[in-house]
Coordinates of C-alpha atoms and ligand atoms in Angstrom, one line a residue:
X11 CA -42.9 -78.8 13.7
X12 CA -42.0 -77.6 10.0
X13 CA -45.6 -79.2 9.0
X14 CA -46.9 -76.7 11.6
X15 CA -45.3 -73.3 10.5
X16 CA -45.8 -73.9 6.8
X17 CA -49.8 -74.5 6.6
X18 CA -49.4 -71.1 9.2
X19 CA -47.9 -69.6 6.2
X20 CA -51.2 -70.9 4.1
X21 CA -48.4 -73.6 2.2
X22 CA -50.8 -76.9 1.5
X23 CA -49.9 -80.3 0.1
X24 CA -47.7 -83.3 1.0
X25 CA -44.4 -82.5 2.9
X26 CA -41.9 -84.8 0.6
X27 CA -38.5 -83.7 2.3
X28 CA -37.1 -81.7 4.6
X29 CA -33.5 -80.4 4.7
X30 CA -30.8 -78.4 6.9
X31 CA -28.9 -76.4 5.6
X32 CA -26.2 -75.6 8.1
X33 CA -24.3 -72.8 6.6
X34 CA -25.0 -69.7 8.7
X35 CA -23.9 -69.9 12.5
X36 CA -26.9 -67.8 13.7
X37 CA -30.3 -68.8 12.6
X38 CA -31.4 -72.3 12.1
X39 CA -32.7 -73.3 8.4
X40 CA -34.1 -75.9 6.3
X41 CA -35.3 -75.9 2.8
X42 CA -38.5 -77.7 2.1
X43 CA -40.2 -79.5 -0.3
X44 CA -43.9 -79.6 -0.8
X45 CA -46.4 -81.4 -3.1
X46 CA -48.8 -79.3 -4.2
X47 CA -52.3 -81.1 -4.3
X48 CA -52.6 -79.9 -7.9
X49 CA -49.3 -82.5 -8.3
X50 CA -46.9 -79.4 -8.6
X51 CA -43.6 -79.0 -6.8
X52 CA -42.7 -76.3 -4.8
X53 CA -39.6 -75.9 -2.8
X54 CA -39.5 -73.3 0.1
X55 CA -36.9 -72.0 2.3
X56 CA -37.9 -71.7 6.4
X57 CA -36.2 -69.9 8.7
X58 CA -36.3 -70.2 12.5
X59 CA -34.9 -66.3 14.0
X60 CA -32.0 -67.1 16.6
X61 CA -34.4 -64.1 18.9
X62 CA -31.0 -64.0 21.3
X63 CA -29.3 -62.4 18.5
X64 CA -32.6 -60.5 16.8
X65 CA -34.5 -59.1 19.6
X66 CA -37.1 -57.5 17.6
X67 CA -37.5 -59.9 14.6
X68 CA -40.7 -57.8 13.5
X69 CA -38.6 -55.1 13.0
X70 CA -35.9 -57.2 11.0
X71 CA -38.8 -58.4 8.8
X72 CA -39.8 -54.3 8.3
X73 CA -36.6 -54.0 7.1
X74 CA -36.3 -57.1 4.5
X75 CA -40.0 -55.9 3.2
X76 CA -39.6 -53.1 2.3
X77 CA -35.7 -53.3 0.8
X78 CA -36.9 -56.3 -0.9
X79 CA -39.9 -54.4 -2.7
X80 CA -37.8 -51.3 -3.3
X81 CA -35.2 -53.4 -5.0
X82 CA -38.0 -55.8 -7.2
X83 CA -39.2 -51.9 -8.2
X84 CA -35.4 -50.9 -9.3
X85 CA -34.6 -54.2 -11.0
X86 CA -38.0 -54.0 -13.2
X87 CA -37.3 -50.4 -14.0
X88 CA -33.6 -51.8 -15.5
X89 CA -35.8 -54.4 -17.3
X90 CA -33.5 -56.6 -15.8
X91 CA -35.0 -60.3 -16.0
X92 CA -32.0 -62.4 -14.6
X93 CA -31.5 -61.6 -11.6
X94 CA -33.7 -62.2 -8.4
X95 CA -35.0 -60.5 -5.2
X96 CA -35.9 -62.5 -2.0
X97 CA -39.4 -63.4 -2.1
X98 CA -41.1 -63.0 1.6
X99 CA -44.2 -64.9 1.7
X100 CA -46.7 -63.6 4.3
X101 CA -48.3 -65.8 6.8
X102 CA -52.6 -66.5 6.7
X103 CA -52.5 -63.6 9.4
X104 CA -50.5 -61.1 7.0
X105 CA -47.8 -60.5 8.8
X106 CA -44.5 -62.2 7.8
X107 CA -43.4 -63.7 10.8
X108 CA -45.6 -66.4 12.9
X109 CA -44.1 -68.1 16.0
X110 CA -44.9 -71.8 18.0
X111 CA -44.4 -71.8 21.7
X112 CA -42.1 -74.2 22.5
X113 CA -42.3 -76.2 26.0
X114 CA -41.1 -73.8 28.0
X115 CA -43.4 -71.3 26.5
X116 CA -40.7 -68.9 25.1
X117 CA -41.9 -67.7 21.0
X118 CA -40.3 -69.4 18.3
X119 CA -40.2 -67.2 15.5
X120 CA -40.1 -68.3 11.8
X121 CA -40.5 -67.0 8.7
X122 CA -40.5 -68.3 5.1
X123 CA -38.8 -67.4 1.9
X124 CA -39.6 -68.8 -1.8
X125 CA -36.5 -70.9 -2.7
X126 CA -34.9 -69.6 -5.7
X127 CA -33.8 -72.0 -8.0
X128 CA -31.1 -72.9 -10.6
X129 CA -28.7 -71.5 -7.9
X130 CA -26.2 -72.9 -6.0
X131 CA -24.1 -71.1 -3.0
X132 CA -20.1 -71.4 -1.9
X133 CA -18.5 -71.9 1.3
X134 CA -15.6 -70.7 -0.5
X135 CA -14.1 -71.0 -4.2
X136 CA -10.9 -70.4 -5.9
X137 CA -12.6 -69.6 -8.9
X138 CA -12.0 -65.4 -9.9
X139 CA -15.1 -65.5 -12.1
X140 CA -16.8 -66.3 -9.3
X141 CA -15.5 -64.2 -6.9
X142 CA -15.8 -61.5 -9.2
X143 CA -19.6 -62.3 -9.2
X144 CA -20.0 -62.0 -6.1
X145 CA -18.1 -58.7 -5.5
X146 CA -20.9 -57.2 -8.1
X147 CA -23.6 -58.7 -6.9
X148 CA -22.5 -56.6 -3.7
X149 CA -21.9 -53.5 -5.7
X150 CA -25.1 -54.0 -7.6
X151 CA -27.3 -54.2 -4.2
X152 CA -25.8 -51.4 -3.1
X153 CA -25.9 -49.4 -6.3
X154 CA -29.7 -50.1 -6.5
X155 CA -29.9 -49.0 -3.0
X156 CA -28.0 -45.9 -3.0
X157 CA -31.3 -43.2 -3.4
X158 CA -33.4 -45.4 -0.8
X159 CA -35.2 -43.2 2.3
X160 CA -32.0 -44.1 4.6
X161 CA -34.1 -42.7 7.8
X162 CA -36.8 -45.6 7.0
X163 CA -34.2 -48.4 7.8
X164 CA -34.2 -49.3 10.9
X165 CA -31.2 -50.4 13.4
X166 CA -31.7 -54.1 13.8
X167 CA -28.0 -54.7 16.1
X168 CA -27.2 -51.2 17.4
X169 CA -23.6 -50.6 16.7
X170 CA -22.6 -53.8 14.5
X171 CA -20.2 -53.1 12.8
X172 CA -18.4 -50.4 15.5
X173 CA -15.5 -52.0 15.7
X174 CA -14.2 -49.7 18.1
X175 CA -16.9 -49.9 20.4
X176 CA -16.4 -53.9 20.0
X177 CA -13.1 -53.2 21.0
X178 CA -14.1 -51.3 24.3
X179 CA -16.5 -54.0 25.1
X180 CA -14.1 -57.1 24.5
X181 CA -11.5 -55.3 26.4
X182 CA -13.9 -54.9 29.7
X183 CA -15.0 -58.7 29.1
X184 CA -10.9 -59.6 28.8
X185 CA -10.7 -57.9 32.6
X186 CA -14.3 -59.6 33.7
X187 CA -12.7 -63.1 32.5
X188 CA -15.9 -64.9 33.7
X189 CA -15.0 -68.3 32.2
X190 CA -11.0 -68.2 33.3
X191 CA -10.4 -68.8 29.8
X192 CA -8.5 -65.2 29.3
X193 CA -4.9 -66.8 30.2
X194 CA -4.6 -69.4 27.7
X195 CA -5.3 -66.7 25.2
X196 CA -2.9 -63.8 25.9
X197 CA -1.0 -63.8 22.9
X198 CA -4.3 -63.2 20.7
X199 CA -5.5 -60.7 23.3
X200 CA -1.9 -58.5 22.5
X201 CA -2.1 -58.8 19.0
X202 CA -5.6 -57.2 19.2
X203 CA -4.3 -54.8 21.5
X204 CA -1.5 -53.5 19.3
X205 CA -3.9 -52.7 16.8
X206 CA -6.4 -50.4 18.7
X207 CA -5.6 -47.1 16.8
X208 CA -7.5 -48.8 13.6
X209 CA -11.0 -49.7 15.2
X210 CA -12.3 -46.0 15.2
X211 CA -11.0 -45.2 11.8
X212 CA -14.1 -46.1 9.5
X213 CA -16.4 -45.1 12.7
X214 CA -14.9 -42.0 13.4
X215 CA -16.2 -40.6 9.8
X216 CA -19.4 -41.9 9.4
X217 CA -22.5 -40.0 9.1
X218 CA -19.9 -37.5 7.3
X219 CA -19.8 -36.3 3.9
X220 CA -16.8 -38.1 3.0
X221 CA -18.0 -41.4 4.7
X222 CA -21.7 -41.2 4.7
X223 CA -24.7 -43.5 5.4
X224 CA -25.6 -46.0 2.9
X225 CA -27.9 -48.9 3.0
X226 CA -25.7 -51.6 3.4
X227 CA -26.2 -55.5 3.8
X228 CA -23.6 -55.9 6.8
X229 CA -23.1 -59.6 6.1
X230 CA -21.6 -59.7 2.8
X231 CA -20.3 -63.7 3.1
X232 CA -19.2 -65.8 -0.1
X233 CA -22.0 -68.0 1.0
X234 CA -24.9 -65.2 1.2
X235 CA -24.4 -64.3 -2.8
X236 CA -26.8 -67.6 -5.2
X237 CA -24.6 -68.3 -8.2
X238 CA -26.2 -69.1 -11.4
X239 CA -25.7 -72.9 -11.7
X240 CA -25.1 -72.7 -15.2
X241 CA -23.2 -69.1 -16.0
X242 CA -21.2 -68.6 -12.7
X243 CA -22.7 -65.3 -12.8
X244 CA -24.7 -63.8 -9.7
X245 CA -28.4 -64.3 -9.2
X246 CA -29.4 -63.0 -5.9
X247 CA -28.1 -61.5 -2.7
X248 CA -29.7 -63.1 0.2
X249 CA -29.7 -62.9 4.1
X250 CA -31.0 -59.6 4.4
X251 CA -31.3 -59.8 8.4
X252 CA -28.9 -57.1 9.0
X253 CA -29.6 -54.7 6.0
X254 CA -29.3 -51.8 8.4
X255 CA -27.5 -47.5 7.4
X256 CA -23.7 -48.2 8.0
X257 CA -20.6 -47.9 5.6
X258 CA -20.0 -49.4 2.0
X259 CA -16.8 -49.7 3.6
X260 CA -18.0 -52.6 6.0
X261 CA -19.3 -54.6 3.2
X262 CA -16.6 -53.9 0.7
X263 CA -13.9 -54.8 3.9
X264 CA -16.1 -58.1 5.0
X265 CA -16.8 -59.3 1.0
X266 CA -13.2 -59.5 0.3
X267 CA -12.9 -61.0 4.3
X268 CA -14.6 -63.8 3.1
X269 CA -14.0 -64.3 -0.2
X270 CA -10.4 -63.9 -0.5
X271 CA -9.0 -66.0 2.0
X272 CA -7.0 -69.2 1.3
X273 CA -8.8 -71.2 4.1
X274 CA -12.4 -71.6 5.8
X275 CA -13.2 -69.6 8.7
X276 CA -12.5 -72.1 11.3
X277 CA -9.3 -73.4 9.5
X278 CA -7.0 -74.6 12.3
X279 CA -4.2 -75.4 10.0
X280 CA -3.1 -71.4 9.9
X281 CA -0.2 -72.1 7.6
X282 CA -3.2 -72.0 4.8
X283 CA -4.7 -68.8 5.7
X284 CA -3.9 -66.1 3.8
X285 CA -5.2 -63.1 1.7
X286 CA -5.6 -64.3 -2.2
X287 CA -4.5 -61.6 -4.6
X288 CA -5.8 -62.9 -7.2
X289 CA -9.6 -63.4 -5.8
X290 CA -8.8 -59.8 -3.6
X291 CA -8.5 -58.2 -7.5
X292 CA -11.5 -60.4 -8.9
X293 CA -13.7 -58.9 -6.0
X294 CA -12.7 -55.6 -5.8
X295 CA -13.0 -55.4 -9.9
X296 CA -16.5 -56.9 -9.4
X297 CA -17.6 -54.4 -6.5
X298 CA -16.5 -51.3 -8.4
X299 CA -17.8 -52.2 -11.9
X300 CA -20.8 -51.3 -10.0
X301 CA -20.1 -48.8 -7.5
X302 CA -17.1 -46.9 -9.0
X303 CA -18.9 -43.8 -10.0
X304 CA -20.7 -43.7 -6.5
X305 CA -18.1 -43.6 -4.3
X306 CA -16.3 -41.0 -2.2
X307 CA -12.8 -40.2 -2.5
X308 CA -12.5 -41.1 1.4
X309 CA -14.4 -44.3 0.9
X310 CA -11.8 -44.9 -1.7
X311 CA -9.2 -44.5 0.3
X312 CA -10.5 -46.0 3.6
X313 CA -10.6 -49.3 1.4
X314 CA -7.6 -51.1 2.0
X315 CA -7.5 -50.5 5.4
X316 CA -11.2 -51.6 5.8
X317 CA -10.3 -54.8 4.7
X318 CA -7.7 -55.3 7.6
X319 CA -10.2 -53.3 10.0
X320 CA -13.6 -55.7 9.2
X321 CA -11.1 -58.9 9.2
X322 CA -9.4 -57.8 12.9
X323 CA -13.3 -57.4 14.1
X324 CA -14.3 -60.8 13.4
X325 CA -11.3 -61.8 15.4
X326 CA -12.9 -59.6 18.0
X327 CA -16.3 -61.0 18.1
X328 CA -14.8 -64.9 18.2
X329 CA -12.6 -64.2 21.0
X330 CA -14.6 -62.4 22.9
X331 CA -17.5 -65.1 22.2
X332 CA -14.7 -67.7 23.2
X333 CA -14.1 -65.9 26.7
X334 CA -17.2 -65.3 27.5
X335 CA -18.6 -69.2 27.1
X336 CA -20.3 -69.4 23.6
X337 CA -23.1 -67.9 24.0
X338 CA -22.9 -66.0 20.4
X339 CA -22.3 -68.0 17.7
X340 CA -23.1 -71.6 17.2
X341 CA -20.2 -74.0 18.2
X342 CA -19.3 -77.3 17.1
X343 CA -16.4 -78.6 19.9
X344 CA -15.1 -76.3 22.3
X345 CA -12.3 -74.1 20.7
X346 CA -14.2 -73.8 17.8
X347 CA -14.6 -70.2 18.7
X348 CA -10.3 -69.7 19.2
X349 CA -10.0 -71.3 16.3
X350 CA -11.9 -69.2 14.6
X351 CA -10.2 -65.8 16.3
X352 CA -7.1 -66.9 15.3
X353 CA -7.7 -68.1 12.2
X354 CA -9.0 -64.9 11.7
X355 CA -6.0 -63.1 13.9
X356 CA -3.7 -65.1 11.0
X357 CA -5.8 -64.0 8.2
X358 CA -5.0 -59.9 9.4
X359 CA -1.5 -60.5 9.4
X360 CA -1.1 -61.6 6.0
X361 CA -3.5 -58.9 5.0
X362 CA -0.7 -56.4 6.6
X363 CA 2.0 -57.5 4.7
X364 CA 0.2 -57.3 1.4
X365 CA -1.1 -53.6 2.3
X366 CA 1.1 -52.2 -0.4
X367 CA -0.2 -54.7 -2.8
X368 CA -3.9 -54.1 -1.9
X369 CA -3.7 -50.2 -2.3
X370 CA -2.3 -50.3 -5.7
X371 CA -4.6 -52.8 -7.3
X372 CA -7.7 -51.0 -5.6
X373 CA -6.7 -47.3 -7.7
X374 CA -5.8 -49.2 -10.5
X375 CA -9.3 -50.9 -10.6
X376 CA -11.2 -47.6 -9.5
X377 CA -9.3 -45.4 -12.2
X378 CA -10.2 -48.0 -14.9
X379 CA -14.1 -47.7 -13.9
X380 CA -13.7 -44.1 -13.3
X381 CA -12.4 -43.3 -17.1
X382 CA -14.9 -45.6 -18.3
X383 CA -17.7 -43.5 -16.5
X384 CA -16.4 -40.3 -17.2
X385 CA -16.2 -41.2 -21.2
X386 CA -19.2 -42.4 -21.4
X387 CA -21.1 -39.4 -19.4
X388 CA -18.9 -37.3 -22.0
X389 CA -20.5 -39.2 -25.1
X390 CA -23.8 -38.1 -23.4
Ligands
GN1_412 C1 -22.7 -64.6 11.4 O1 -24.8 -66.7 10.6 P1 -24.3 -65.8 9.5 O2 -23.4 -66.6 8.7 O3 -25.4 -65.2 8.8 C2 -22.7 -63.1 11.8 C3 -21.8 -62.3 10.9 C4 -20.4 -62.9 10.9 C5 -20.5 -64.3 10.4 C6 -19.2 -65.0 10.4 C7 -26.0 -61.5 12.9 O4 -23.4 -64.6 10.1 O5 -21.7 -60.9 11.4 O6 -19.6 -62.2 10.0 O7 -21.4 -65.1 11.2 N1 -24.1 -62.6 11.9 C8 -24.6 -61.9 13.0 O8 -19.3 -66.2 9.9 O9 -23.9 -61.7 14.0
MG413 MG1 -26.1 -63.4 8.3

């Protein structure tokens, strides 16, 4: 099969290996190696689109080119050498997308990326240097992002990250109960209840002055940053699928989601989930090195509780996956999706009792990247 899609994609030579990498729980990838008949190496990184969740996968790929090419222009005009862009190779048809028909004759799309090396990704880490890396590399994308044509992106998931609309819809799946799975998990279904007044609060504002549209990556994961093997510092931002307009406030919430807790997304041991301070300040001080001159008061200030807000809507999406059979994300044993709701369910009551915490160490980091920004447009 992988033989197949590459020589589509015009890749010749001898297939030496061919790896999964299993991180993502939505599309299928592998990264493989090729022997070039000229005896060089070349390492490539194929993707197979999960078309339940990406409907129009031609228009996800509009999307990734033409980001990705605005973003190589903004990085060479920086003369910035270390950092990379994802590279989307086009197929011997030009597109960037080619597909095999599997048995039942349903498309299997793929599409292939150039693998970028000297990097390595985290699952997790408890290291602030790192962390702080990847809240810039964040910042930085969407720094270099902020003039883009915002009415040429185009909405790949209507409505993603609407919490409040994923409210509506979980609640109306909680009354459906199509699996009878909804009694077991009635104390998780309260919690979420309880906290209905907070879903609307980012969506409520958006497409405002206060809160506007921004290009934003929508899937801003510890795992979707490539470290620098060798300087802990950030090389790329990948995973571009859901670069769609929405809020800084969904990636700034979701980075420090995933960065900052204690314990892995599907942690069953809850005792070890919990917000880290410590990685929480590296993030946030990485993000707004960045984006502190850019951002709104009300963004500002809609940043603590976004962090609560992005972190309760995960717990949506699981638990609603969960009563509804799995047909979302990708499971490994059958509670894995609870188990990830109420990991996540654990991880938003922590967040609440650090709120006071959270708030002061965000202004503190803003004012000291806002005095640095005002001096130096002063010396100007
Ligand atoms: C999914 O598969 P992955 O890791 O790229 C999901 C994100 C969730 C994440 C939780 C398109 O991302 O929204 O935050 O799982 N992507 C989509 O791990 O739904
Ligand atoms: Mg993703």
């Amino acid at each position: 099969m992988i033989e197949k899609i590459i020589r589509k994609f015009g890749i010749e030579g001898e297939i030496i290996s061919v790896s999964e990498n299993k991180s993502g729980i939505i599309n299928s990838t592998f990264v493989v190696i090729v022997k070039k008949d000229n005896g060089i190496v070349e390492k490539y990184l194929v993707q197979k689109i999960n078309t339940s969740v990406f409907l129009e996968p031609y228009k996800l790929m509009k999307n990734i080119e033409e980001v990705t090419s605005y973003l190589q222009t903004q990085i060479k005009k920086e003369h910035d050498s270390e950092h990379k862009v994802l590279n989307v190779i086009k197929a011997r048809n030009g597109k960037s997308l080619c597909y095999l028909e599997s048995c039942d004759g349903e498309r299997d799309y793929y599409r292939i990326y150039k693998y970028i090396d000297n990097a390595v990704s985290y699952d997790g880490s408890v290291d602030p240097h790192i962390i702080y890396n990847v809240g810039k590399a964040f910042g930085n994308f969407q720094k270099l992002l902020r003039n883009y044509p915002i009415g040429r992106l185009l909405e790949i998931i209507p409505n993603f990250h609407s919490t409040d609309i994923r409210y509506k819809k979980f609640m109306e799946d909680v009354r459906f109960d199509s699996e009878d799975r909804v009694m077991d998990v009635a104390k998780e279904i309260v919690f979420i209840l309880k906290r209905e007044d907070i879903c609307s609060l980012i969506t409520e504002q958006l497409g405002t002055e206060s809160v506007p549209y921004r290009v934003t990556h929508n899937d801003t994961k510890v795992s979707n940053v490539l470290i620098n093997k060798e300087t802990g510092e950030y090389l790329a931002v990948i995973d571009l699928d859901t670069v769609m307009p929405g809020s800084l406030l969904f990636d700034y919430g979701d980075g420090v989601r995933s960065t900052a807790s204690t314990a892995k997304e599907d942690e069953k041991d809850l005792s070890k989930v919990s917000l880290d301070l410590e990685l929480f300040r590296a993030y946030t001080d990485g993000y707004l090195s960045e984006m502190a001159p850019f951002i709104t008061y009300e963004e500002l200030s809609l940043m603590p509780e976004s962090i609560r807000i992005i972190t309760l809507e995960l717990a949506i999406r699981f638990l609603n996956d969960y009563i509804n059979g799995d047909t979302y994300f990708k499971t490994s044993y059958e509670t894995h999706n609870l188990d990830r709701a109420r990991n996540q369910i654990a991880l938003v009551a922590d967040i609440e009792s650090k709120m006071e915490k959270i708030r002061s160490i965000i202004f503190e980091l803003y004012d000291k990247y806002k005095e640095k920004s005002i001096t130096r447009s002063r010396k100007k």
